[in-house]
mmCIF file of C-alpha atoms in Angstrom:
data_model
loop_
_atom_site.group_PDB
_atom_site.id
_atom_site.type_symbol
_atom_site.label_atom_id
_atom_site.label_comp_id
_atom_site.label_asym_id
_atom_site.label_seq_id
_atom_site.Cartn_x
_atom_site.Cartn_y
_atom_site.Cartn_z
ATOM 1 C CA MET A 1438 21.101 70.208 126.196
ATOM 2 C CA VAL A 1439 23.003 70.605 123.020
ATOM 3 C CA THR A 1440 24.706 73.840 121.646
ATOM 4 C CA SER A 1441 25.127 75.390 119.329
ATOM 5 C CA ASP A 1442 27.328 78.327 117.995
ATOM 6 C CA ARG A 1443 25.337 79.174 114.666
ATOM 7 C CA SER A 1444 22.410 81.085 114.992
ATOM 8 C CA SER A 1445 18.923 80.550 113.985
ATOM 9 C CA SER A 1446 19.724 83.072 110.935
ATOM 10 C CA ASP A 1447 22.894 80.885 109.916
ATOM 11 C CA ARG A 1448 20.683 77.316 109.827
ATOM 12 C CA ARG A 1449 17.867 79.182 107.874
ATOM 13 C CA ARG A 1450 20.612 80.273 105.103
ATOM 14 C CA ASP A 1451 22.084 76.709 105.140
ATOM 15 C CA ASP A 1452 18.202 75.438 105.046
ATOM 16 C CA GLU A 1453 17.449 77.797 101.795
ATOM 17 C CA THR A 1454 21.121 77.117 100.035
ATOM 18 C CA ARG A 1455 20.230 73.368 100.367
ATOM 19 C CA MET A 1456 16.517 74.406 98.218
ATOM 20 C CA GLY A 1457 18.539 76.406 95.743
ATOM 21 C CA ASN A 1458 20.822 73.174 95.243
ATOM 22 C CA ILE A 1459 17.588 71.450 94.575
ATOM 23 C CA VAL A 1460 15.965 73.558 92.835
ATOM 24 C CA ALA A 1461 19.468 74.026 90.461
ATOM 25 C CA THR A 1462 19.443 70.474 90.097
ATOM 26 C CA ARG A 1463 15.811 70.499 89.027
ATOM 27 C CA SER A 1464 16.551 73.256 86.990
ATOM 28 C CA ARG A 1465 19.455 71.447 85.117
ATOM 29 C CA SER A 1466 17.325 68.497 85.041
ATOM 30 C CA LYS A 1467 15.119 70.150 82.667
ATOM 31 C CA LEU A 1468 17.371 72.315 80.868
ATOM 32 C CA LEU A 1469 18.725 68.526 80.141
ATOM 33 C CA LEU A 1470 15.461 67.592 79.241
ATOM 34 C CA PHE A 1471 14.682 70.103 77.081
ATOM 35 C CA ALA A 1472 18.014 70.120 75.012
ATOM 36 C CA GLY A 1473 17.465 66.668 74.656
ATOM 37 C CA VAL A 1474 13.355 67.491 73.086
ATOM 38 C CA VAL A 1475 15.152 70.426 71.203
ATOM 39 C CA ALA A 1476 17.865 67.785 69.727
ATOM 40 C CA ILE A 1477 15.728 65.698 68.355
ATOM 41 C CA MET A 1478 13.040 68.366 66.669
ATOM 42 C CA VAL A 1479 15.665 69.497 65.054
ATOM 43 C CA ALA A 1480 16.782 66.037 63.495
ATOM 44 C CA LEU A 1481 13.269 65.774 62.647
ATOM 45 C CA LEU A 1482 13.113 69.145 61.036
ATOM 46 C CA ALA A 1483 16.148 68.233 59.662
ATOM 47 C CA GLY A 1484 14.503 65.229 57.978
ATOM 48 C CA CYS A 1485 16.705 62.530 59.375
ATOM 49 C CA ASP A 1486 15.081 59.433 61.212
ATOM 50 C CA PRO A 1487 17.463 58.251 63.488
ATOM 51 C CA ALA A 1488 15.646 54.975 64.420
ATOM 52 C CA LYS A 1489 14.886 54.033 61.049
ATOM 53 C CA GLU A 1490 18.329 54.640 60.281
ATOM 54 C CA ASN A 1491 19.549 52.323 63.018
ATOM 55 C CA ASP A 1492 17.026 49.736 62.074
ATOM 56 C CA PHE A 1493 18.146 49.917 58.374
ATOM 57 C CA VAL A 1494 21.642 49.161 59.893
ATOM 58 C CA ALA A 1495 20.609 46.086 61.699
ATOM 59 C CA GLN A 1496 18.695 44.582 59.137
ATOM 60 C CA ILE A 1497 21.920 45.166 56.642
ATOM 61 C CA ASN A 1498 23.839 43.080 59.601
ATOM 62 C CA GLN A 1499 21.591 40.860 60.072
ATOM 63 C CA LEU A 1500 21.292 39.947 56.663
ATOM 64 C CA ARG A 1501 25.228 39.623 56.677
ATOM 65 C CA ALA A 1502 25.223 37.779 59.766
ATOM 66 C CA SER A 1503 22.950 34.978 58.327
ATOM 67 C CA GLN A 1504 25.373 34.856 55.223
ATOM 68 C CA GLY A 1505 28.619 34.420 57.911
ATOM 69 C CA LEU A 1506 29.568 37.317 56.925
ATOM 70 C CA PRO A 1507 31.232 40.144 59.733
ATOM 71 C CA THR A 1508 28.639 43.107 60.507
ATOM 72 C CA LEU A 1509 30.102 46.405 59.648
ATOM 73 C CA GLN A 1510 29.712 49.547 62.085
ATOM 74 C CA VAL A 1511 28.528 52.751 61.400
ATOM 75 C CA ASP A 1512 31.204 56.163 60.207
ATOM 76 C CA GLY A 1513 30.357 59.139 61.636
ATOM 77 C CA THR A 1514 31.571 61.164 59.161
ATOM 78 C CA MET A 1515 29.664 59.166 56.414
ATOM 79 C CA LEU A 1516 26.774 59.297 58.387
ATOM 80 C CA GLY A 1517 26.519 62.240 57.839
ATOM 81 C CA VAL A 1518 27.078 62.399 53.698
ATOM 82 C CA ALA A 1519 24.275 59.578 53.892
ATOM 83 C CA ARG A 1520 21.858 62.104 55.595
ATOM 84 C CA SER A 1521 22.964 64.813 53.193
ATOM 85 C CA TRP A 1522 22.168 62.973 50.064
ATOM 86 C CA SER A 1523 19.127 61.853 51.198
ATOM 87 C CA ASP A 1524 17.751 65.273 52.361
ATOM 88 C CA THR A 1525 18.905 66.060 48.725
ATOM 89 C CA MET A 1526 17.020 63.568 47.248
ATOM 90 C CA ALA A 1527 13.880 64.255 49.321
ATOM 91 C CA ALA A 1528 14.038 67.742 48.543
ATOM 92 C CA GLN A 1529 14.351 66.981 44.591
ATOM 93 C CA GLY A 1530 11.380 64.182 44.759
ATOM 94 C CA TYR A 1531 13.463 61.616 42.964
ATOM 95 C CA ILE A 1532 16.134 59.382 43.953
ATOM 96 C CA SER A 1533 20.043 59.310 42.296
ATOM 97 C CA HIS A 1534 23.350 58.574 43.356
ATOM 98 C CA ASN A 1535 25.893 61.079 45.585
ATOM 99 C CA PRO A 1536 28.405 62.044 42.693
ATOM 100 C CA TYR A 1537 29.961 63.720 45.432
ATOM 101 C CA LEU A 1538 30.514 60.556 47.354
ATOM 102 C CA ALA A 1539 34.248 59.784 46.844
ATOM 103 C CA SER A 1540 35.208 63.450 47.510
ATOM 104 C CA GLN A 1541 32.890 63.392 50.726
ATOM 105 C CA ALA A 1542 34.203 59.904 52.053
ATOM 106 C CA PRO A 1543 36.573 60.207 54.956
ATOM 107 C CA ALA A 1544 40.386 59.755 54.341
ATOM 108 C CA GLY A 1545 42.094 56.317 54.032
ATOM 109 C CA TRP A 1546 38.779 54.839 52.026
ATOM 110 C CA THR A 1547 39.579 52.028 49.643
ATOM 111 C CA LYS A 1548 35.992 51.326 47.931
ATOM 112 C CA LEU A 1549 32.845 52.607 48.113
ATOM 113 C CA GLY A 1550 29.510 51.482 47.414
ATOM 114 C CA GLU A 1551 26.029 53.024 47.683
ATOM 115 C CA ASN A 1552 22.557 52.131 47.764
ATOM 116 C CA VAL A 1553 19.873 55.186 47.258
ATOM 117 C CA GLY A 1554 16.127 53.811 47.376
ATOM 118 C CA VAL A 1555 12.338 55.266 48.042
ATOM 119 C CA GLY A 1556 8.886 54.026 50.022
ATOM 120 C CA TYR A 1557 7.259 54.111 53.043
ATOM 121 C CA ASN A 1558 8.768 52.190 55.104
ATOM 122 C CA VAL A 1559 12.034 50.120 56.128
ATOM 123 C CA ALA A 1560 10.446 47.050 55.487
ATOM 124 C CA SER A 1561 9.588 47.068 52.193
ATOM 125 C CA LEU A 1562 12.309 48.944 50.932
ATOM 126 C CA MET A 1563 14.650 46.699 52.763
ATOM 127 C CA GLN A 1564 12.722 43.856 50.698
ATOM 128 C CA ALA A 1565 13.913 45.887 47.502
ATOM 129 C CA PHE A 1566 17.303 46.161 48.190
ATOM 130 C CA ILE A 1567 17.719 42.392 48.811
ATOM 131 C CA ASN A 1568 15.602 41.127 45.458
ATOM 132 C CA SER A 1569 17.515 43.895 43.483
ATOM 133 C CA PRO A 1570 20.782 42.049 42.491
ATOM 134 C CA ALA A 1571 22.646 44.929 41.835
ATOM 135 C CA HIS A 1572 21.742 46.528 45.665
ATOM 136 C CA TYR A 1573 22.331 42.891 47.022
ATOM 137 C CA ALA A 1574 25.635 42.815 46.208
ATOM 138 C CA ASN A 1575 26.080 45.542 48.440
ATOM 139 C CA LEU A 1576 24.632 44.352 51.147
ATOM 140 C CA VAL A 1577 26.494 41.375 51.056
ATOM 141 C CA ASP A 1578 30.228 41.754 49.816
ATOM 142 C CA PRO A 1579 32.774 41.164 52.195
ATOM 143 C CA THR A 1580 35.130 43.800 52.017
ATOM 144 C CA TRP A 1581 32.551 46.318 53.199
ATOM 145 C CA ASN A 1582 33.444 47.024 56.800
ATOM 146 C CA TYR A 1583 31.402 50.632 57.327
ATOM 147 C CA VAL A 1584 27.494 51.237 56.264
ATOM 148 C CA SER A 1585 26.226 54.417 57.267
ATOM 149 C CA VAL A 1586 22.382 55.220 56.664
ATOM 150 C CA GLY A 1587 20.694 58.669 55.913
ATOM 151 C CA VAL A 1588 16.854 58.216 55.706
ATOM 152 C CA SER A 1589 14.768 61.865 55.331
ATOM 153 C CA TYR A 1590 11.071 62.114 54.443
ATOM 154 C CA SER A 1591 9.515 64.388 51.177
ATOM 155 C CA PRO A 1592 6.699 66.575 51.815
ATOM 156 C CA ASP A 1593 4.155 64.015 50.559
ATOM 157 C CA GLY A 1594 5.823 61.616 53.587
ATOM 158 C CA ARG A 1595 7.751 59.422 50.987
ATOM 159 C CA MET A 1596 10.872 57.697 52.552
ATOM 160 C CA PHE A 1597 14.023 59.261 51.127
ATOM 161 C CA VAL A 1598 17.297 56.090 52.396
ATOM 162 C CA THR A 1599 20.742 56.329 51.520
ATOM 163 C CA GLN A 1600 23.338 53.684 52.197
ATOM 164 C CA ASP A 1601 26.461 54.111 51.902
ATOM 165 C CA PHE A 1602 29.430 51.398 52.306
ATOM 166 C CA MET A 1603 32.882 51.615 52.885
ATOM 167 C CA ARG A 1604 36.331 49.816 52.950
ATOM 168 C CA ARG A 1605 38.873 51.510 55.505
#
């Protein structure tokens, strides 16, 4: 027979503690899930679309690779600038270049460029940029080492995009 110095109430308290940890773990998981959902909702309500932004970056880098050019990295500061400008254009309902781009760019930049467009999907907008000599020149400029893309939507569902290019 095995004896124990612990009373049945001590064992019950340990069981409750373990149950409490399970509940806490579940609660933590639910909280993390909730936080993730909130972050996605905030991004969508703010108008940005990270999946479409990443799609643009991937297509830009595929185009550059097909031309033997290095791929571009995303700059976090410029991402905020691009998103903000796309939000502005979507709210106004028309495209224009960001007149504050140079002052909003991070310190140390030596060259900046920008493509802006409006349409309904990534594929058609990318094709329009490629078909336009000035926009294409930005896409394949060998001096760039950063790109950040902001996507936002107008109330009528049009996609507004800002592609900010930077050399630093």
